[in-house]
Amino acid sequence: MERYRADPLSTGIQRPSDIRRSALHSHAAPGDSAATAVAVTAAFGILRTENIRSVARAAQWLTDRVVASGRPLHPGNVVALGGAISPALEAALRCSRETKLMPVARLRHRTGVDSTRPPADHNARARLLPAGLWPEWAVRLTPRHASGRPAAQRAEELLAVACLLAGNITPIRDAVRLTGTTVSSHNVSTFLATLTRHPHGADVLRAVMLLADHLDAHGAPIDYARRRALFTTRPQFMDARAWLELQRRLRSNPSPNPVHAERWLFHTLTASPAHLAHPGIAPATPAQRQHYQRFRWRILPAEAELLRHTARRILDEHGIDEPVQWTPQLPDRALHSLQLPGPDPHSISPERLHQAMPGGDFSITHVARTLDTTTSHVAYLLSQHPVDWSPPRFRRTQQTATRIGPWRIWYEHDHLSLQDIADREGTSLATVRLALLKNDVPLRPAGSYPGRPRRR
């Protein structure tokens, strides 16, 4: 058997009948008993295997011999080896060629997840995909250099394109267009090639395939294609005056320019990177992009609340009954065997994050060291769970800003007095009075509400 592993399938001058027999592959019986014994032995070895991946390993030497004989063999024509073969065996033969495939072919044929399905048209998946992969998954799947920098620029967009290519027959150029990004086909091919060289690249591709399968099976509550069409050409998302007023209340050095807030709203509503927004608000230079990323993880809770409320209002205005944001979740059992380049975003709780934050201004690198994780992980956590890092005086002001809504209801509708509200909140009467005045709530004279005793 070992001799048949090493020898080519045919040597010397072949007669026409031999050529025809060779072209028939398994449609014809082998020409000698030794070849028959090899075939039977290999078949029994394959039948004893437990899964498609094991069959692929057992059959790899056979498919290697077919290629060595000069006959073309790629995942799309492995069925020609044996005519009408089962989907499982066809999948195993495709997987046996995985290490010889171009990276995009691995995605198309889903060899990393032992798929029994050949590629098909899955362009409808583009509506379920953001232009940049969901931040939670981008943190986990983006390969990085030892310095911590991503192995590729715009990796979240490249990963989104890869997710559309999984099991799909569409050309790369069309996949780029459908996901709404502006990366080139060359960028995508280079990124996929980088993954094949990365120690965890194969598992990244497997995770991308699992995400694609999840979307195909369960769908998504957000139509990202519709949101891209609605909001990519929109130059403004919020009232600059409301943002400036909030900044004055929260920050010692307020920024009158709401451009970062506009970028945040575009980014949140479409899940597209901010540089894909309308030119009037899109960051055009690397420095501007860096400043926006800094804004995202240094945002204060009251600012985030205002922005989320604004995003919800915009969707309501367009009659879109969808969550503002969403991220697909895969079962732990699907990922437990994968070694991914980034940390699990859920490995650090919001409570632990807040405990690690120093008072006042902070360095994200220092916080990452404290939590023993990466700066990209911390930046993601802070963007999802804003922390009040402002000085104590402005922190008190910010807490007041977050409570003004309930205070107004208690005062105007429940007819509580200023002192009652102060007592309920554990703050001073002056704080409540000033907050209501700043928010244009008309104050009634003390003791003026009928039936309420006046305090002495």
Short mmCIF file of C-alpha atoms in Angstrom, two decimals:
data_model
loop_
_atom_site.label_atom_id
_atom_site.label_comp_id
_atom_site.label_asym_id
_atom_site.label_seq_id
_atom_site.Cartn_x
_atom_site.Cartn_y
_atom_site.Cartn_z
CA MET A 1 0.00 0.00 0.00
CA GLU A 2 2.85 2.39 0.81
CA ARG A 3 4.23 1.83 -2.71
CA TYR A 4 0.90 2.90 -4.18
CA ARG A 5 0.92 6.00 -1.96
CA ALA A 6 4.28 7.04 -3.38
CA ASP A 7 4.04 5.90 -7.01
CA PRO A 8 2.15 7.90 -9.64
CA LEU A 9 -1.09 6.45 -10.84
CA SER A 10 0.40 5.43 -14.16
CA THR A 11 3.90 5.06 -15.60
CA GLY A 12 5.28 4.44 -19.02
CA ILE A 13 3.39 4.62 -22.29
CA GLN A 14 -0.35 4.12 -21.91
CA ARG A 15 -2.53 2.42 -24.45
CA PRO A 16 -5.70 4.25 -25.49
CA SER A 17 -7.75 1.77 -23.47
CA ASP A 18 -5.62 2.56 -20.40
CA ILE A 19 -6.20 6.28 -20.86
CA ARG A 20 -9.93 5.72 -21.10
CA ARG A 21 -9.85 3.54 -18.00
CA SER A 22 -7.79 6.18 -16.13
CA ALA A 23 -10.26 8.89 -17.10
CA LEU A 24 -13.12 6.85 -15.73
CA HIS A 25 -11.59 6.91 -12.21
CA SER A 26 -13.76 4.77 -9.95
CA HIS A 27 -16.28 3.90 -12.65
CA ALA A 28 -13.98 1.01 -13.61
CA ALA A 29 -12.36 -1.63 -11.44
CA PRO A 30 -8.61 -1.36 -10.80
CA GLY A 31 -6.33 -3.16 -13.23
CA ASP A 32 -4.60 -5.42 -10.69
CA SER A 33 -5.24 -7.02 -7.33
CA ALA A 34 -2.74 -4.83 -5.48
CA ALA A 35 -4.58 -1.69 -6.59
CA THR A 36 -7.86 -3.30 -5.55
CA ALA A 37 -6.40 -4.08 -2.12
CA VAL A 38 -5.26 -0.46 -1.74
CA ALA A 39 -8.70 0.82 -2.65
CA VAL A 40 -10.50 -1.55 -0.29
CA THR A 41 -8.07 -0.83 2.56
CA ALA A 42 -8.48 2.91 2.08
CA ALA A 43 -12.26 2.54 1.95
CA PHE A 44 -12.34 0.60 5.21
CA GLY A 45 -10.09 3.22 6.84
CA ILE A 46 -12.43 5.94 5.72
CA LEU A 47 -15.54 4.08 6.89
CA ARG A 48 -14.08 3.77 10.39
CA THR A 49 -13.63 7.53 10.78
CA GLU A 50 -15.96 9.54 13.00
CA ASN A 51 -16.53 12.79 11.10
CA ILE A 52 -15.96 14.66 7.87
CA ARG A 53 -12.69 16.15 9.07
CA SER A 54 -11.30 12.67 9.84
CA VAL A 55 -12.42 11.40 6.44
CA ALA A 56 -10.65 14.34 4.82
CA ARG A 57 -7.38 13.44 6.56
CA ALA A 58 -7.76 9.78 5.63
CA ALA A 59 -8.49 10.59 1.99
CA GLN A 60 -5.96 13.36 1.51
CA TRP A 61 -3.23 11.10 0.14
CA LEU A 62 -5.68 9.81 -2.49
CA THR A 63 -6.66 13.27 -3.70
CA ASP A 64 -2.99 14.28 -3.65
CA ARG A 65 -2.26 11.36 -6.01
CA VAL A 66 -5.01 12.47 -8.37
CA VAL A 67 -3.47 15.93 -8.56
CA ALA A 68 0.03 14.46 -8.96
CA SER A 69 -1.18 12.52 -11.99
CA GLY A 70 -1.90 15.79 -13.77
CA ARG A 71 -5.68 15.72 -13.51
CA PRO A 72 -7.15 19.01 -12.25
CA LEU A 73 -8.89 18.72 -8.89
CA HIS A 74 -10.53 21.52 -6.98
CA PRO A 75 -13.50 21.60 -4.55
CA GLY A 76 -15.96 22.31 -7.33
CA ASN A 77 -15.23 19.12 -9.27
CA VAL A 78 -14.39 16.56 -6.58
CA VAL A 79 -17.67 14.83 -7.38
CA ALA A 80 -16.02 13.75 -10.66
CA LEU A 81 -13.82 11.38 -8.66
CA GLY A 82 -16.65 9.01 -8.07
CA GLY A 83 -19.77 10.03 -9.88
CA ALA A 84 -22.82 9.96 -7.63
CA ILE A 85 -21.25 10.20 -4.17
CA SER A 86 -22.89 11.21 -0.92
CA PRO A 87 -22.87 14.86 0.21
CA ALA A 88 -20.79 13.87 3.24
CA LEU A 89 -18.10 12.19 1.15
CA GLU A 90 -18.10 15.09 -1.29
CA ALA A 91 -17.60 17.45 1.65
CA ALA A 92 -14.76 15.31 2.98
CA LEU A 93 -13.02 15.34 -0.40
CA ARG A 94 -13.39 19.13 -0.55
CA CYS A 95 -11.90 19.41 2.95
CA SER A 96 -9.01 17.15 1.96
CA ARG A 97 -7.85 19.90 -0.41
CA GLU A 98 -8.17 22.73 2.17
CA THR A 99 -4.46 23.41 2.61
CA LYS A 100 -4.07 23.65 -1.17
CA LEU A 101 -6.92 26.10 -1.70
CA MET A 102 -6.85 29.83 -2.17
CA PRO A 103 -8.18 31.55 0.99
CA VAL A 104 -11.34 32.78 -0.73
CA ALA A 105 -12.07 29.22 -1.94
CA ARG A 106 -11.90 28.01 1.68
CA LEU A 107 -14.60 30.52 2.51
CA ARG A 108 -16.76 29.71 -0.49
CA HIS A 109 -16.61 25.94 0.11
CA ARG A 110 -16.75 26.37 3.91
CA THR A 111 -14.03 23.76 4.36
CA GLY A 112 -13.30 25.04 7.87
CA VAL A 113 -16.68 23.86 9.21
CA ASP A 114 -16.87 20.56 7.29
CA SER A 115 -19.86 21.76 5.29
CA THR A 116 -21.81 19.32 3.17
CA ARG A 117 -23.25 22.23 1.17
CA PRO A 118 -21.56 23.42 -2.04
CA PRO A 119 -21.42 27.20 -2.66
CA ALA A 120 -24.66 28.92 -3.64
CA ASP A 121 -26.09 32.41 -4.03
CA HIS A 122 -26.24 33.98 -0.55
CA ASN A 123 -26.24 37.64 -1.52
CA ALA A 124 -29.44 38.18 0.50
CA ARG A 125 -27.19 37.91 3.56
CA ALA A 126 -25.80 41.36 2.74
CA ARG A 127 -28.93 42.98 4.18
CA LEU A 128 -28.15 41.31 7.50
CA LEU A 129 -24.52 42.44 7.55
CA PRO A 130 -23.12 45.83 8.62
CA ALA A 131 -20.37 47.43 6.56
CA GLY A 132 -17.98 46.82 9.44
CA LEU A 133 -18.28 43.61 11.45
CA TRP A 134 -20.04 44.08 14.78
CA PRO A 135 -17.55 45.61 17.27
CA GLU A 136 -17.86 42.70 19.68
CA TRP A 137 -16.81 40.27 16.96
CA ALA A 138 -14.21 42.60 15.46
CA VAL A 139 -12.44 42.70 18.85
CA ARG A 140 -12.42 38.93 18.97
CA LEU A 141 -11.54 38.11 15.37
CA THR A 142 -9.09 40.83 14.29
CA PRO A 143 -5.54 39.44 14.06
CA ARG A 144 -2.92 41.77 15.51
CA HIS A 145 0.81 42.25 15.46
CA ALA A 146 2.86 41.82 18.63
CA SER A 147 2.62 45.59 19.13
CA GLY A 148 -1.16 45.31 19.37
CA ARG A 149 -1.83 47.05 16.06
CA PRO A 150 -4.27 45.30 13.69
CA ALA A 151 -2.64 43.11 11.07
CA ALA A 152 -4.70 44.93 8.43
CA GLN A 153 -6.22 48.37 8.19
CA ARG A 154 -10.03 48.48 8.18
CA ALA A 155 -10.11 44.90 9.43
CA GLU A 156 -13.74 45.15 10.57
CA GLU A 157 -14.83 45.96 7.00
CA LEU A 158 -12.73 43.15 5.55
CA LEU A 159 -14.22 40.70 8.04
CA ALA A 160 -17.74 41.77 7.03
CA VAL A 161 -16.95 41.09 3.37
CA ALA A 162 -15.50 37.70 4.36
CA CYS A 163 -18.74 36.89 6.17
CA LEU A 164 -20.69 37.54 2.97
CA LEU A 165 -18.28 35.40 0.92
CA ALA A 166 -18.74 32.36 3.19
CA GLY A 167 -20.53 29.67 1.20
CA ASN A 168 -21.27 32.25 -1.50
CA ILE A 169 -20.52 32.22 -5.21
CA THR A 170 -20.58 36.01 -5.62
CA PRO A 171 -17.39 37.70 -6.88
CA ILE A 172 -15.35 39.63 -4.32
CA ARG A 173 -16.05 42.94 -6.07
CA ASP A 174 -19.81 42.38 -5.76
CA ALA A 175 -19.48 41.35 -2.11
CA VAL A 176 -17.64 44.62 -1.38
CA ARG A 177 -20.39 46.65 -3.05
CA LEU A 178 -23.21 44.79 -1.30
CA THR A 179 -21.79 45.34 2.18
CA GLY A 180 -21.49 49.07 1.56
CA THR A 181 -17.77 49.39 2.16
CA THR A 182 -15.09 50.94 -0.04
CA VAL A 183 -12.24 48.46 0.39
CA SER A 184 -10.85 46.97 -2.81
CA SER A 185 -10.94 43.37 -4.00
CA HIS A 186 -7.17 43.35 -3.59
CA ASN A 187 -7.55 44.43 0.05
CA VAL A 188 -9.90 41.51 0.66
CA SER A 189 -7.64 38.94 -1.02
CA THR A 190 -4.57 40.22 0.82
CA PHE A 191 -6.39 40.11 4.15
CA LEU A 192 -7.55 36.53 3.59
CA ALA A 193 -4.00 35.55 2.64
CA THR A 194 -2.78 37.18 5.88
CA LEU A 195 -5.24 35.03 7.81
CA THR A 196 -3.84 31.83 6.29
CA ARG A 197 -0.40 32.78 7.63
CA HIS A 198 -1.61 33.82 11.08
CA PRO A 199 -1.43 31.18 13.86
CA HIS A 200 -5.15 31.62 14.59
CA GLY A 201 -6.22 32.54 11.07
CA ALA A 202 -7.92 29.21 10.30
CA ASP A 203 -10.08 29.57 13.40
CA VAL A 204 -10.94 33.15 12.43
CA LEU A 205 -12.25 31.84 9.10
CA ARG A 206 -14.22 29.15 10.91
CA ALA A 207 -15.80 31.75 13.20
CA VAL A 208 -16.73 33.88 10.17
CA MET A 209 -18.40 30.85 8.59
CA LEU A 210 -20.33 30.16 11.80
CA LEU A 211 -21.56 33.75 11.87
CA ALA A 212 -22.70 33.43 8.25
CA ASP A 213 -24.52 30.20 9.08
CA HIS A 214 -26.20 31.87 12.05
CA LEU A 215 -27.48 34.73 9.89
CA ASP A 216 -28.75 32.33 7.22
CA ALA A 217 -30.57 30.24 9.82
CA HIS A 218 -31.92 32.91 12.17
CA GLY A 219 -31.81 36.19 10.27
CA ALA A 220 -31.23 39.52 12.01
CA PRO A 221 -33.59 42.11 13.53
CA ILE A 222 -31.89 44.94 11.62
CA ASP A 223 -31.99 45.63 7.89
CA TYR A 224 -28.54 47.17 7.51
CA ALA A 225 -28.93 47.73 3.77
CA ARG A 226 -31.98 49.92 4.41
CA ARG A 227 -30.17 51.92 7.05
CA ARG A 228 -27.17 52.43 4.79
CA ALA A 229 -29.48 53.73 2.07
CA LEU A 230 -31.26 56.08 4.49
CA PHE A 231 -28.40 57.51 6.52
CA THR A 232 -25.17 57.37 4.50
CA THR A 233 -26.08 60.54 2.61
CA ARG A 234 -27.48 62.36 5.67
CA PRO A 235 -25.28 65.32 6.72
CA GLN A 236 -26.84 65.98 10.16
CA PHE A 237 -28.41 63.85 12.88
CA MET A 238 -28.91 66.09 15.91
CA ASP A 239 -29.55 69.61 17.15
CA ALA A 240 -26.19 71.23 17.86
CA ARG A 241 -27.73 73.44 20.55
CA ALA A 242 -28.89 70.47 22.63
CA TRP A 243 -25.42 68.97 22.47
CA LEU A 244 -23.72 72.23 23.46
CA GLU A 245 -26.09 72.73 26.41
CA LEU A 246 -25.32 69.23 27.68
CA GLN A 247 -21.60 69.82 27.23
CA ARG A 248 -21.79 73.00 29.30
CA ARG A 249 -23.42 71.11 32.13
CA LEU A 250 -21.05 68.13 32.04
CA ARG A 251 -17.59 69.29 31.08
CA SER A 252 -15.21 71.95 32.33
CA ASN A 253 -13.98 72.46 28.75
CA PRO A 254 -17.09 71.93 26.57
CA SER A 255 -16.80 71.34 22.85
CA PRO A 256 -19.31 73.42 20.86
CA ASN A 257 -18.74 71.28 17.74
CA PRO A 258 -21.10 68.26 17.67
CA VAL A 259 -19.26 66.55 14.80
CA HIS A 260 -18.16 63.58 16.95
CA ALA A 261 -21.72 63.17 18.17
CA GLU A 262 -22.92 63.19 14.54
CA ARG A 263 -20.35 60.52 13.71
CA TRP A 264 -21.45 58.48 16.72
CA LEU A 265 -25.07 58.57 15.57
CA PHE A 266 -24.19 57.55 12.01
CA HIS A 267 -21.91 54.78 13.30
CA THR A 268 -24.55 53.50 15.72
CA LEU A 269 -27.51 53.66 13.35
CA THR A 270 -25.79 52.00 10.37
CA ALA A 271 -23.02 49.98 12.07
CA SER A 272 -20.79 51.42 9.34
CA PRO A 273 -17.41 52.98 10.21
CA ALA A 274 -17.63 56.75 10.57
CA HIS A 275 -15.40 57.41 7.55
CA LEU A 276 -18.21 56.06 5.32
CA ALA A 277 -20.61 58.81 6.44
CA HIS A 278 -21.58 61.95 4.52
CA PRO A 279 -18.45 64.00 3.71
CA GLY A 280 -19.75 66.78 5.94
CA ILE A 281 -19.28 64.68 9.07
CA ALA A 282 -16.96 61.83 8.03
CA PRO A 283 -13.44 61.94 9.49
CA ALA A 284 -11.21 62.56 6.48
CA THR A 285 -7.73 62.13 7.99
CA PRO A 286 -6.11 59.51 10.24
CA ALA A 287 -5.92 62.10 13.02
CA GLN A 288 -9.64 62.80 12.79
CA ARG A 289 -10.41 59.09 12.86
CA GLN A 290 -8.24 58.70 15.94
CA HIS A 291 -9.99 61.62 17.65
CA TYR A 292 -13.36 60.05 16.95
CA GLN A 293 -12.26 56.69 18.40
CA ARG A 294 -11.05 58.54 21.48
CA PHE A 295 -14.44 60.24 21.73
CA ARG A 296 -16.21 56.86 21.66
CA TRP A 297 -14.43 55.45 24.69
CA ARG A 298 -14.28 58.72 26.63
CA ILE A 299 -17.98 59.48 26.26
CA LEU A 300 -19.79 60.28 29.51
CA PRO A 301 -22.92 58.36 30.57
CA ALA A 302 -25.23 61.39 30.21
CA GLU A 303 -23.86 62.07 26.73
CA ALA A 304 -24.42 58.43 25.74
CA GLU A 305 -27.97 58.59 27.07
CA LEU A 306 -28.76 61.67 24.98
CA LEU A 307 -27.24 60.08 21.87
CA ARG A 308 -29.11 56.78 22.32
CA HIS A 309 -32.36 58.69 22.79
CA THR A 310 -31.64 60.66 19.62
CA ALA A 311 -30.88 57.48 17.65
CA ARG A 312 -34.15 55.92 18.81
CA ARG A 313 -36.08 59.04 17.83
CA ILE A 314 -34.54 59.04 14.33
CA LEU A 315 -35.56 55.42 13.76
CA ASP A 316 -39.08 56.18 14.99
CA GLU A 317 -39.33 59.11 12.60
CA HIS A 318 -38.67 56.70 9.72
CA GLY A 319 -41.12 54.12 11.05
CA ILE A 320 -38.33 51.60 11.67
CA ASP A 321 -39.33 49.20 14.43
CA GLU A 322 -35.89 47.71 15.04
CA PRO A 323 -33.45 47.80 17.93
CA VAL A 324 -30.94 50.63 17.73
CA GLN A 325 -28.07 48.12 17.85
CA TRP A 326 -27.74 44.36 17.73
CA THR A 327 -25.01 41.72 17.80
CA PRO A 328 -25.40 38.03 16.89
CA GLN A 329 -24.54 35.58 19.65
CA LEU A 330 -23.18 32.11 18.95
CA PRO A 331 -23.50 29.25 21.47
CA ASP A 332 -20.39 28.64 23.55
CA ARG A 333 -20.15 25.06 22.29
CA ALA A 334 -19.64 26.37 18.74
CA LEU A 335 -16.57 28.36 19.81
CA HIS A 336 -15.02 26.30 22.59
CA SER A 337 -12.55 24.54 20.27
CA LEU A 338 -11.47 27.74 18.46
CA GLN A 339 -8.39 29.76 19.34
CA LEU A 340 -9.19 33.30 18.31
CA PRO A 341 -6.69 36.20 18.23
CA GLY A 342 -8.72 38.57 20.41
CA PRO A 343 -10.17 38.28 23.93
CA ASP A 344 -13.75 37.37 24.70
CA PRO A 345 -15.46 40.77 25.17
CA HIS A 346 -17.67 39.30 27.92
CA SER A 347 -14.70 38.15 29.99
CA ILE A 348 -14.69 41.51 31.85
CA SER A 349 -17.92 42.69 33.45
CA PRO A 350 -19.02 46.35 33.49
CA GLU A 351 -18.62 46.32 37.28
CA ARG A 352 -15.01 45.19 37.05
CA LEU A 353 -14.35 47.79 34.36
CA HIS A 354 -15.72 50.59 36.52
CA GLN A 355 -13.70 49.42 39.53
CA ALA A 356 -10.51 49.57 37.45
CA MET A 357 -11.09 53.15 36.33
CA PRO A 358 -9.03 55.81 38.12
CA GLY A 359 -10.61 59.07 39.24
CA GLY A 360 -10.42 61.93 36.77
CA ASP A 361 -8.59 61.71 33.46
CA PHE A 362 -7.10 58.33 32.57
CA SER A 363 -4.86 56.41 30.20
CA ILE A 364 -6.52 53.57 28.34
CA THR A 365 -3.19 51.73 28.25
CA HIS A 366 -3.01 51.88 32.05
CA VAL A 367 -6.57 50.54 32.34
CA ALA A 368 -5.73 47.70 29.93
CA ARG A 369 -2.72 46.73 32.05
CA THR A 370 -4.84 46.80 35.20
CA LEU A 371 -7.41 44.49 33.60
CA ASP A 372 -4.75 42.35 31.90
CA THR A 373 -6.29 42.75 28.46
CA THR A 374 -5.81 44.70 25.24
CA THR A 375 -6.47 48.38 24.65
CA SER A 376 -8.93 47.50 21.88
CA HIS A 377 -10.87 45.39 24.37
CA VAL A 378 -11.00 48.25 26.89
CA ALA A 379 -12.01 50.75 24.18
CA TYR A 380 -14.88 48.46 23.19
CA LEU A 381 -16.02 48.02 26.81
CA LEU A 382 -15.94 51.77 27.48
CA SER A 383 -17.94 52.46 24.32
CA GLN A 384 -20.59 49.99 25.50
CA HIS A 385 -20.52 50.86 29.22
CA PRO A 386 -19.55 54.54 29.57
CA VAL A 387 -17.73 55.46 32.77
CA ASP A 388 -17.93 58.77 34.57
CA TRP A 389 -14.28 59.79 34.63
CA SER A 390 -14.97 63.51 35.13
CA PRO A 391 -13.68 65.43 38.20
CA PRO A 392 -15.91 65.25 41.34
CA ARG A 393 -17.62 68.62 40.80
CA PHE A 394 -18.60 67.79 37.23
CA ARG A 395 -19.46 64.23 38.25
CA ARG A 396 -22.10 65.57 40.61
CA THR A 397 -23.39 67.79 37.80
CA GLN A 398 -23.55 64.80 35.46
CA GLN A 399 -25.46 62.71 37.98
CA THR A 400 -27.91 65.57 38.27
CA ALA A 401 -28.28 65.66 34.47
CA THR A 402 -29.16 61.96 34.38
CA ARG A 403 -31.86 62.43 37.05
CA ILE A 404 -33.54 65.54 35.73
CA GLY A 405 -36.19 63.51 33.89
CA PRO A 406 -37.61 61.78 36.99
CA TRP A 407 -37.29 64.99 39.02
CA ARG A 408 -39.39 66.86 36.50
CA ILE A 409 -42.09 64.20 36.57
CA TRP A 410 -42.15 64.16 40.37
CA TYR A 411 -42.35 67.92 40.52
CA GLU A 412 -44.84 68.63 37.72
CA HIS A 413 -47.05 65.53 37.73
CA ASP A 414 -46.70 64.04 41.23
CA HIS A 415 -46.53 67.51 42.80
CA LEU A 416 -43.65 66.71 45.13
CA SER A 417 -41.89 69.68 46.65
CA LEU A 418 -38.28 70.52 45.95
CA GLN A 419 -37.38 69.37 49.44
CA ASP A 420 -39.25 66.08 49.01
CA ILE A 421 -37.28 65.40 45.82
CA ALA A 422 -34.01 66.33 47.54
CA ASP A 423 -34.80 64.01 50.45
CA ARG A 424 -35.73 61.16 48.12
CA GLU A 425 -32.51 61.54 46.12
CA GLY A 426 -30.20 62.24 49.05
CA THR A 427 -29.08 65.60 47.70
CA SER A 428 -29.55 69.25 48.56
CA LEU A 429 -32.58 71.42 47.88
CA ALA A 430 -30.31 73.92 46.09
CA THR A 431 -29.12 71.18 43.69
CA VAL A 432 -32.67 70.23 42.78
CA ARG A 433 -33.76 73.86 42.40
CA LEU A 434 -30.78 74.73 40.14
CA ALA A 435 -31.26 71.62 37.98
CA LEU A 436 -34.93 72.35 37.37
CA LEU A 437 -34.24 75.99 36.58
CA LYS A 438 -31.49 75.03 34.10
CA ASN A 439 -33.96 72.77 32.33
CA ASP A 440 -36.63 75.48 32.04
CA VAL A 441 -39.00 73.98 34.59
CA PRO A 442 -41.18 76.81 36.03
CA LEU A 443 -41.03 76.72 39.83
CA ARG A 444 -44.16 77.29 41.86
CA PRO A 445 -44.13 79.34 45.09
CA ALA A 446 -43.35 77.32 48.21
CA GLY A 447 -46.51 75.84 49.72
CA SER A 448 -48.63 76.91 46.76
CA TYR A 449 -49.95 73.48 45.87
CA PRO A 450 -53.33 72.89 47.60
CA GLY A 451 -53.27 70.35 50.40
CA ARG A 452 -49.48 70.38 50.78
CA PRO A 453 -48.28 71.81 54.09
CA ARG A 454 -45.68 74.51 53.79
CA ARG A 455 -42.30 73.66 55.33
CA ARG A 456 -41.12 75.93 58.13
#
